[in-house]
Coordinates of C-alpha atoms in Angstrom, one line a residue:
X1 CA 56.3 107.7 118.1
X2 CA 59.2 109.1 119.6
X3 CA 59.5 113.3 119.9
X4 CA 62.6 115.1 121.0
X5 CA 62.5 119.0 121.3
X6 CA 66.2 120.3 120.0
X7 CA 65.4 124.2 121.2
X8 CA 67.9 125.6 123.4
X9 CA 66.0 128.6 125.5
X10 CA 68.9 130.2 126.4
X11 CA 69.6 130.6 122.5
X12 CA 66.4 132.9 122.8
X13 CA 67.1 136.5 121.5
X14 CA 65.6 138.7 124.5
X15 CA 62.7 140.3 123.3
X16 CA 62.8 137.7 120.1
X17 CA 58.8 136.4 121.3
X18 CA 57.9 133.6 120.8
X19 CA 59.8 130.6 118.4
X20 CA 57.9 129.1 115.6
X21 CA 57.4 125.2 117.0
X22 CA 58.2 123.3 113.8
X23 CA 57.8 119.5 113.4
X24 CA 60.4 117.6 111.5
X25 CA 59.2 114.1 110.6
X26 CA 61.6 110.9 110.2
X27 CA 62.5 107.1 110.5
X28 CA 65.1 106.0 113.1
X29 CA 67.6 106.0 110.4
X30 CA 67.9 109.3 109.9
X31 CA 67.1 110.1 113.6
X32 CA 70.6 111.6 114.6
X33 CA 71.5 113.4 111.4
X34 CA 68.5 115.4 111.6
X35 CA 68.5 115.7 115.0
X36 CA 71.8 117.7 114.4
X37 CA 70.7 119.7 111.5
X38 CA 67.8 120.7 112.7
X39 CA 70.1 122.1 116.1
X40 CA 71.6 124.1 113.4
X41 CA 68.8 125.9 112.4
X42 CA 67.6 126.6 115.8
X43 CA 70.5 128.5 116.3
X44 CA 70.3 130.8 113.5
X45 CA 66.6 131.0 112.7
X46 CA 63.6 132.2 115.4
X47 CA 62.2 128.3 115.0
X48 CA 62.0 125.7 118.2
X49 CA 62.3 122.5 115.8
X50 CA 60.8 118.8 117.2
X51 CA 61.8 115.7 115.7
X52 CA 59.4 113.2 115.3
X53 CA 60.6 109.8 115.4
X54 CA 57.9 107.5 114.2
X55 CA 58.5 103.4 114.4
X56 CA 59.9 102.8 110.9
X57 CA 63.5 102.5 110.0
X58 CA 63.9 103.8 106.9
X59 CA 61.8 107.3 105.6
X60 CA 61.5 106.4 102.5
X61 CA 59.0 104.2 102.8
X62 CA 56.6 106.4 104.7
X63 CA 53.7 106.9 103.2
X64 CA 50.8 109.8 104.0
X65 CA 48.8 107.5 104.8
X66 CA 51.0 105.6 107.4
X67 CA 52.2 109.2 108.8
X68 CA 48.8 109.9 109.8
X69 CA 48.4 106.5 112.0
X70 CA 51.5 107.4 113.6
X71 CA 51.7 111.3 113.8
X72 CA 50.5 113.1 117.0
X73 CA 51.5 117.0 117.2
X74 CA 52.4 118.3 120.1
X75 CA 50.4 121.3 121.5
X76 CA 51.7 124.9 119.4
X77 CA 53.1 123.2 116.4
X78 CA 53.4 126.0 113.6
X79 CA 54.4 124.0 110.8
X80 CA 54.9 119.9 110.3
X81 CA 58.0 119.2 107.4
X82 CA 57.6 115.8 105.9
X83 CA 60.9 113.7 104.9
X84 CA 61.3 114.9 100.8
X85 CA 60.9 111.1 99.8
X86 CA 57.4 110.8 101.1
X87 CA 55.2 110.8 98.0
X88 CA 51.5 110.7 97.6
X89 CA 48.4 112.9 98.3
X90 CA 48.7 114.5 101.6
X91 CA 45.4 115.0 102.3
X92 CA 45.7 112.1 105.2
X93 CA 48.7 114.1 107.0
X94 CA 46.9 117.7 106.5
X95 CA 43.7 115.9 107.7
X96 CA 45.4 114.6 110.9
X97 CA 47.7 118.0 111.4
X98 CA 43.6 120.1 111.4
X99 CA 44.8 122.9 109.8
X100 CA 48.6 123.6 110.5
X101 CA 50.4 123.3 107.3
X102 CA 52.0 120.8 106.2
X103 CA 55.2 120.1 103.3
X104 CA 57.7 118.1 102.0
X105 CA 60.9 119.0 102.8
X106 CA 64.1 118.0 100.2
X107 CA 64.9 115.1 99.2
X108 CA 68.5 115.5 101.3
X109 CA 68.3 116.5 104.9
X110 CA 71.4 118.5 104.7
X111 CA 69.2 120.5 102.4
X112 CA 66.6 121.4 104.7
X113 CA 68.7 124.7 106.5
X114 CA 68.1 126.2 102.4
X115 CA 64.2 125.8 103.3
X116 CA 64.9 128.0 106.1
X117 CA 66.8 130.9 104.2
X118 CA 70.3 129.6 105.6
X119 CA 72.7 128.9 103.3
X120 CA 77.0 128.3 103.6
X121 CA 76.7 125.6 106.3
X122 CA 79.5 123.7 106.3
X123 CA 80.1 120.1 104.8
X124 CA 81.8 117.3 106.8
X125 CA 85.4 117.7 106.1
X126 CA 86.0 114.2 105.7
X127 CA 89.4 114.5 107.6
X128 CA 89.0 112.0 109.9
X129 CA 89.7 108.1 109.1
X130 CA 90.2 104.8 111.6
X131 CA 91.5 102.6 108.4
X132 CA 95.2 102.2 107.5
X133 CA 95.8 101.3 104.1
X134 CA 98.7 99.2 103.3
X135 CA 99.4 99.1 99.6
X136 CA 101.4 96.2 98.1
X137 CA 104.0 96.0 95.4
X138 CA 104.0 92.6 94.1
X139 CA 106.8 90.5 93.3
X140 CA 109.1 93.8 94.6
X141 CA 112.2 91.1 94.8
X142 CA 112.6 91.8 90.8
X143 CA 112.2 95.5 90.9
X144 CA 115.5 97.2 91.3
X145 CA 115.5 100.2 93.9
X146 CA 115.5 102.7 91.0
X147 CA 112.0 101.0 90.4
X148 CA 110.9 100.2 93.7
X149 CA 110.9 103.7 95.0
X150 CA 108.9 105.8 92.4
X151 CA 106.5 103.0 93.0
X152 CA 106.0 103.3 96.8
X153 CA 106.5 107.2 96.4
X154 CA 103.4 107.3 94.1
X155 CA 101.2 104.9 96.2
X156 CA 102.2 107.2 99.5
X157 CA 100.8 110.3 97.4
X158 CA 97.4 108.0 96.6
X159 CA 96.7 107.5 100.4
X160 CA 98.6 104.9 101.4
X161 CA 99.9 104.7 105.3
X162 CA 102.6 101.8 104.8
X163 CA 104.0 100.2 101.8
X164 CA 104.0 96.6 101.6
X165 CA 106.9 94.9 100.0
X166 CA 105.4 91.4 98.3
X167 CA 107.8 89.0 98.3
X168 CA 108.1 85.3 96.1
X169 CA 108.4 82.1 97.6
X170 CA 111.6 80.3 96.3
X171 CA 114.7 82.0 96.7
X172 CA 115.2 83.9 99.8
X173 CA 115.2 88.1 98.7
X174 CA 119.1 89.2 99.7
X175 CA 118.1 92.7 99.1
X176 CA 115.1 93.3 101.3
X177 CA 116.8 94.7 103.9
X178 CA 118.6 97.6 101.5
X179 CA 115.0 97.7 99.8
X180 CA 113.6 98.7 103.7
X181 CA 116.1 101.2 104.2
X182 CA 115.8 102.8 100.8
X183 CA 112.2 103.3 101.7
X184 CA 112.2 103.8 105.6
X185 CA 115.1 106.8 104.4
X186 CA 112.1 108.5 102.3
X187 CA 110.1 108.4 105.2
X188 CA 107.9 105.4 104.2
X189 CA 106.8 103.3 106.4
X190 CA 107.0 99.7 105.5
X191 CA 105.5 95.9 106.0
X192 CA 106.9 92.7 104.6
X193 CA 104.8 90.0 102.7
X194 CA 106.7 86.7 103.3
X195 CA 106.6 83.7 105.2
X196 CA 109.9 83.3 105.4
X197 CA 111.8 83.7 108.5
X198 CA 115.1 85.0 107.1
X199 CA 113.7 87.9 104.8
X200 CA 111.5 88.8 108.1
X201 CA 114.3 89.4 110.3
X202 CA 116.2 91.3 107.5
X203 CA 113.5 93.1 106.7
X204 CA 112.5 93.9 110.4
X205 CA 116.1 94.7 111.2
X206 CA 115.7 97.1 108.2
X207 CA 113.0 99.2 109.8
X208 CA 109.8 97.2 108.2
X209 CA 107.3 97.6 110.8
X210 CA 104.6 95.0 110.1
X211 CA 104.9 91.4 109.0
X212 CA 102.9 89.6 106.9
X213 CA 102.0 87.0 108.0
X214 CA 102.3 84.8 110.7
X215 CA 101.2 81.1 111.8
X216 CA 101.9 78.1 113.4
X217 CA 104.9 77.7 110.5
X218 CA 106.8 80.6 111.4
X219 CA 105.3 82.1 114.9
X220 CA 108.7 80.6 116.9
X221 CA 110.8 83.1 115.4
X222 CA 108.5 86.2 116.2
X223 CA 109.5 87.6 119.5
X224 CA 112.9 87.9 117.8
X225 CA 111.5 90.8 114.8
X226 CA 110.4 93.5 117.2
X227 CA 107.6 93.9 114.8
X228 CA 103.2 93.9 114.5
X229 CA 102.7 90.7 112.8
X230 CA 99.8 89.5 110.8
X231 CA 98.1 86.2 112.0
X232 CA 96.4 84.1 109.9
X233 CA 95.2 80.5 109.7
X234 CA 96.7 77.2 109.5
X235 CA 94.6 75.9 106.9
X236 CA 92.9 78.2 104.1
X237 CA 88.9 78.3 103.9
X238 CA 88.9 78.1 108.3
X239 CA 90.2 79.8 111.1
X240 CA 92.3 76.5 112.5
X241 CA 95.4 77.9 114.5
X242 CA 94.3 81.4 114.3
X243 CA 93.5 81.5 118.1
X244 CA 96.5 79.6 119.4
X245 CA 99.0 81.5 117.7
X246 CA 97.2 84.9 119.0
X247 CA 98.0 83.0 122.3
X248 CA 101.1 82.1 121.7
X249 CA 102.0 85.6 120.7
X250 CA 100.2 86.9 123.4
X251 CA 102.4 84.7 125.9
X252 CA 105.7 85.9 124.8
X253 CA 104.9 89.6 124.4
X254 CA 104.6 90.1 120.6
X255 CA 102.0 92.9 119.1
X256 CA 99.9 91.3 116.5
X257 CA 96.7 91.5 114.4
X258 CA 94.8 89.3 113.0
X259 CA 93.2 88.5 109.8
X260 CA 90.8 85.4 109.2
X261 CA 91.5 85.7 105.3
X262 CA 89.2 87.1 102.9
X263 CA 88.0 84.8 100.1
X264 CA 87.5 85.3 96.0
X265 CA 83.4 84.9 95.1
X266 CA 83.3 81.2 94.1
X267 CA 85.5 80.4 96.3
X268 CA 83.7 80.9 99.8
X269 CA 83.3 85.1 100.3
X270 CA 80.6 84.8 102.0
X271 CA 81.4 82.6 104.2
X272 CA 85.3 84.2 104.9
X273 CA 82.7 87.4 105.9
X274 CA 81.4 85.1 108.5
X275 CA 84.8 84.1 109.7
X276 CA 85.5 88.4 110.1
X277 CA 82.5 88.5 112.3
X278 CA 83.5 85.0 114.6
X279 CA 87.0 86.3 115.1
X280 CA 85.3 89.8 116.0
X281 CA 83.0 88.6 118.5
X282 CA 86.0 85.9 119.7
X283 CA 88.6 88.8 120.3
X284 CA 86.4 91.8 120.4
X285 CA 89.5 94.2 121.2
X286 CA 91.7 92.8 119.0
X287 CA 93.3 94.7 116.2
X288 CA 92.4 93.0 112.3
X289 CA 93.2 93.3 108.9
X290 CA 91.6 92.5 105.6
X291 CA 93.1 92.0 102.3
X292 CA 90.3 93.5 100.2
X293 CA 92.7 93.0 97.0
X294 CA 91.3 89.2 97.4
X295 CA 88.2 90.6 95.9
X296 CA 89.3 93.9 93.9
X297 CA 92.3 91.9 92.0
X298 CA 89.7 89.0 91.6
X299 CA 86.9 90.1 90.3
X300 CA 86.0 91.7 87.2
X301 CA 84.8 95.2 87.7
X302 CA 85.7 98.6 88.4
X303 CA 86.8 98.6 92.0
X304 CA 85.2 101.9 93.4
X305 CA 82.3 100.0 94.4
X306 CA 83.8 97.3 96.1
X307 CA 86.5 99.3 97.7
X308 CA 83.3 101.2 99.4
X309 CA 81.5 98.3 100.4
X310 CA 84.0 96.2 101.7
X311 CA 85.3 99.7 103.5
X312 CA 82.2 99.9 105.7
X313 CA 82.5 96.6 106.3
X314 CA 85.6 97.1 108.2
X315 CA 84.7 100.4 109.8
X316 CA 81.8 98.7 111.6
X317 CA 83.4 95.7 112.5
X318 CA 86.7 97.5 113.6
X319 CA 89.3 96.2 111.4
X320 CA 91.4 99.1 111.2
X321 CA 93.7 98.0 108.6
X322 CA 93.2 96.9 104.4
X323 CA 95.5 95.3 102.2
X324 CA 95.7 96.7 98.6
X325 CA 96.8 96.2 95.3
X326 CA 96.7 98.0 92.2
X327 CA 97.9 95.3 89.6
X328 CA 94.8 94.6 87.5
X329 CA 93.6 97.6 85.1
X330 CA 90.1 97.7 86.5
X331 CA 91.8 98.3 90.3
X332 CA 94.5 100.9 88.9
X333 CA 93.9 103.6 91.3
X334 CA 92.2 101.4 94.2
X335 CA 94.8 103.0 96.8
X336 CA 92.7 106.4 96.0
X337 CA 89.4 104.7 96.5
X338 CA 90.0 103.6 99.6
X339 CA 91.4 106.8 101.0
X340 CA 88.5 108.1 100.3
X341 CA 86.1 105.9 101.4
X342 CA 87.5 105.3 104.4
X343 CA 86.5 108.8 105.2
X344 CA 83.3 108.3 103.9
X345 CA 82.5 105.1 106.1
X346 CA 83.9 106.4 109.2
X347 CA 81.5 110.0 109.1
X348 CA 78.8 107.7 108.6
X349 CA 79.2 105.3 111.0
X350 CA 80.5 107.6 113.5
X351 CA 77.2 110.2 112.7
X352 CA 75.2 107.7 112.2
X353 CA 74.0 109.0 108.7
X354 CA 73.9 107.7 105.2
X355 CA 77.0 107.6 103.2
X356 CA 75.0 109.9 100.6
X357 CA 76.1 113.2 99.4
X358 CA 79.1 113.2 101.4
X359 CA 81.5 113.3 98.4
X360 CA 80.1 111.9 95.1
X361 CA 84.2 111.2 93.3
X362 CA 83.5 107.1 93.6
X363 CA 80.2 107.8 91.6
X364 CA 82.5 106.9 88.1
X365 CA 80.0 105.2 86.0
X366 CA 76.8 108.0 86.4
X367 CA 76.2 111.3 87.2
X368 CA 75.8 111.8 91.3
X369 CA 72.6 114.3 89.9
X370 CA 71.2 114.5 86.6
X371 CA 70.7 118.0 85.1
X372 CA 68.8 117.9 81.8
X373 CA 69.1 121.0 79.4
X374 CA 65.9 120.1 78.2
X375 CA 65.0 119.4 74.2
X376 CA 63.6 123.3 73.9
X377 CA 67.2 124.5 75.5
X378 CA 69.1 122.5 73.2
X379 CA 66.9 123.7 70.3
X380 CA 67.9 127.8 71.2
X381 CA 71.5 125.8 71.5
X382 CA 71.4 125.3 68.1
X383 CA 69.6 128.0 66.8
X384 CA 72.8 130.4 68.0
X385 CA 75.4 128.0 66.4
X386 CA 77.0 129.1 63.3
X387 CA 79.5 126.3 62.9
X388 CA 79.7 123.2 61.2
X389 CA 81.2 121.2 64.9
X390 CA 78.9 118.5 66.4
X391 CA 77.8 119.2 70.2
X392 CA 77.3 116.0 71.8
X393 CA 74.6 115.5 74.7
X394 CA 73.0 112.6 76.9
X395 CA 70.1 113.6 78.2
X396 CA 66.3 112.1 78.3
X397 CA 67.3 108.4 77.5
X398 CA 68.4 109.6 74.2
X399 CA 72.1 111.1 72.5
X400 CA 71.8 114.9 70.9
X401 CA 74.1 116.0 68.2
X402 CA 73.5 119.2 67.0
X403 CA 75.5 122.0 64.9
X404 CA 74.8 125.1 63.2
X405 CA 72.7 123.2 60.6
X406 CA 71.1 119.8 62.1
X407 CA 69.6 118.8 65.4
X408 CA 69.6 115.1 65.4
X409 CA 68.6 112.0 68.6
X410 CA 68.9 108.7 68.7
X411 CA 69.0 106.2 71.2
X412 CA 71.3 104.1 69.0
X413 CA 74.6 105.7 68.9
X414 CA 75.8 103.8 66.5
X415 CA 72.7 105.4 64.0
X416 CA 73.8 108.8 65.3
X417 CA 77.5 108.5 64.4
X418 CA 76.3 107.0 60.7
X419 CA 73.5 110.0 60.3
X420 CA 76.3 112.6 61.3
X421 CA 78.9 111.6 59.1

């Protein structure tokens, strides 16, 4: 077991006496968020707060039991605050703390100052990201400027840092470059999505300041563009020619990043995450990018969810920029997603805490926190209606309509919409 005192003496109000030593148990998970909070409260309460560390990861699975093995006080301690997800008797801890009391504290640590009588501490802000989004408009060679614009316009107001222009093979796109300016004179910032050498330099030329994407087909002409170009592999499914054409790039001065090419499931994800982690530990400084539409466009569910996954992902292995699209209904409004969880990922990384609690808007499907009215409540509900108008709750595992007249529940809602009329 690790303990770590967080009292400041000079904090000590002179003639305050003596501070109330309180023990703060946890796993090494939660270690450095409560390490922080618990600095908070020492500052504003007459408390000199320890935090036990004991050799477990995560606090949830503490048990009482397993606490006592592992708990020794130190000398003075006032007061012992279990993590709030310890459950069971605690005869075990109280029998091993011999008569200083001991509690649960809530469920949430950034609850625990409330305990304490504080209240108004302040949330993360979530300002801070390291991920640029890049949000794509496919096929933007048929969209005339008139379309083009409100398009990037409303994907710069979702979060987006640069708007990618997707271009399709065939015909070269004459109008790149005036589709560039139109956006670089809006203040957008701009990438191309083409393999083709001739709408890269007119779209470079143009102001675009990123090119996607680079390889052994095209890499000759990029010391010409002026531009950060995206590397990726020869061959799809491997990472064959990534590294020479980072060294040839390298060689004749061009910026670059690279991307090892993220995969559809069933068609080798898991192993193009491996390829993200090789290329990481092959070029640990070097800047990356991930196309997380491979897997938001491709696969059939709302996009919240993988947006966040695939967003800590990349804050923890340092790829600091996503490709994005919005095309398919379920990923409509995946430019927002990300913004926010790019903020998310990076406080909890960067804190070292869980990304819990933080901001609860990619929680779509479920309530964040479940607040039952209770079947009593809804029963004075009813009793002070006067109307004939259904009110509609979930609540209990069941639905409740009720008006002025009738209180009805059903877990079939399909029973509940025939017995209501």
């Amino acid at each position: 077991m690790m303990m770590t005192n967080d009292h400041d003496p000079s904090r000590d109000d002179e003639g305050a006496g003596v501070r109330e030593r309180v023990v703060f148990v946890t796993g090494r998970l939660a270690a450095p968020a409560l390490h922080r909070v618990v600095a908070e409260l020492a500052a504003r309460q007459p408390i000199e707060p320890v935090v036990a560390v004991l050799p477990i990861t995560v606090a949830a699975l503490m048990t009482p039991k397993w606490i006592a093995r592992h708990l020794e006080l130190p000398e003075g301690t006032a007061k012992v605050v279990l993590p709030g997800s310890c459950r069971g008797d605690l005869a075990p801890v109280l029998e091993t703390a011999r008569g200083v009391p001991v509690e649960r504290g809530p469920e949430d640590l950034r609850d625990l100052p409330g305990r304490f009588g504080i209240t108004g501490l302040a949330r993360p802000t979530l300002d801070a990201f390291d991920i640029e989004i890049l949000a794509e408009i496919n096929h933007a060679p048929a969209l005339a400027l008139d379309e083009l614009l409100p398009q990037a316009l409303r994907l710069a107001e979702q979060g987006a840092d640069v708007i990618d222009l997707g271009c399709d093979p065939g015909a070269p796109w004459s109008g790149v470059g005036d589709a560039v300016r139109a956006l670089r004179d809006r203040g957008l910032r701009v990438s191309i999505d083409t393999f083709d050498p001739g709408e890269i330099a007119a779209a470079t030329a143009a102001g675009a300041e990123l090119v996607l994407s680079v390889n052994a087909s095209n890499r000759a002409h990029a010391k010409d563009w002026g531009a950060t170009v995206v590397v990726v592999p020869d061959t799809p499914g491997s990472l064959e020619g990534l590294a020479e054409t980072a060294a040839y790039l390298s060689k004749h001065g061009v910026r670059f990043c690279l991307d090892p090419i993220l995969e559809p499931i069933g068609f080798g994800f898991a192993a193009s995450l491996g390829r993200y982690l090789e290329v990481r530990s092959q070029f640990p400084d070097a800047p990356m990018l991930m196309g997380v539409g491979n897997l938001t466009e491709l696969t059939a569910v709302d996009s919240a969810g993988v947006n966040m996954l695939l967003a800590g992902f990349c804050q923890e292995l340092g790829i600091t920029r996503v490709l994005t699209t919005s095309v398919a209904n379920w990923a409509r409004s995946t430019t927002r997603e990300l913004d926010l969880a790019r903020r998310v990922v990076r406080h909890a990384v960067v804190e070292r805490t869980l990304p819990r609690h933080l901001d609860d808007r990619l929680i779509l499907l479920r309530d964040a926190r479940v607040r039952d009215f209770g079947r009593e409540a809804l029963a004075e509900l009813k009793a002070g209606i006067r109307d004939a108008n259904w009110r509609i709750f979930a609540e209990g595992g069941q639905i409740h309509a009720l008006n002025g007249a009738r209180f009805l529940s059903s877990t079939d809602p399909f029973l509940l919409f025939e017995q209501t009329g």
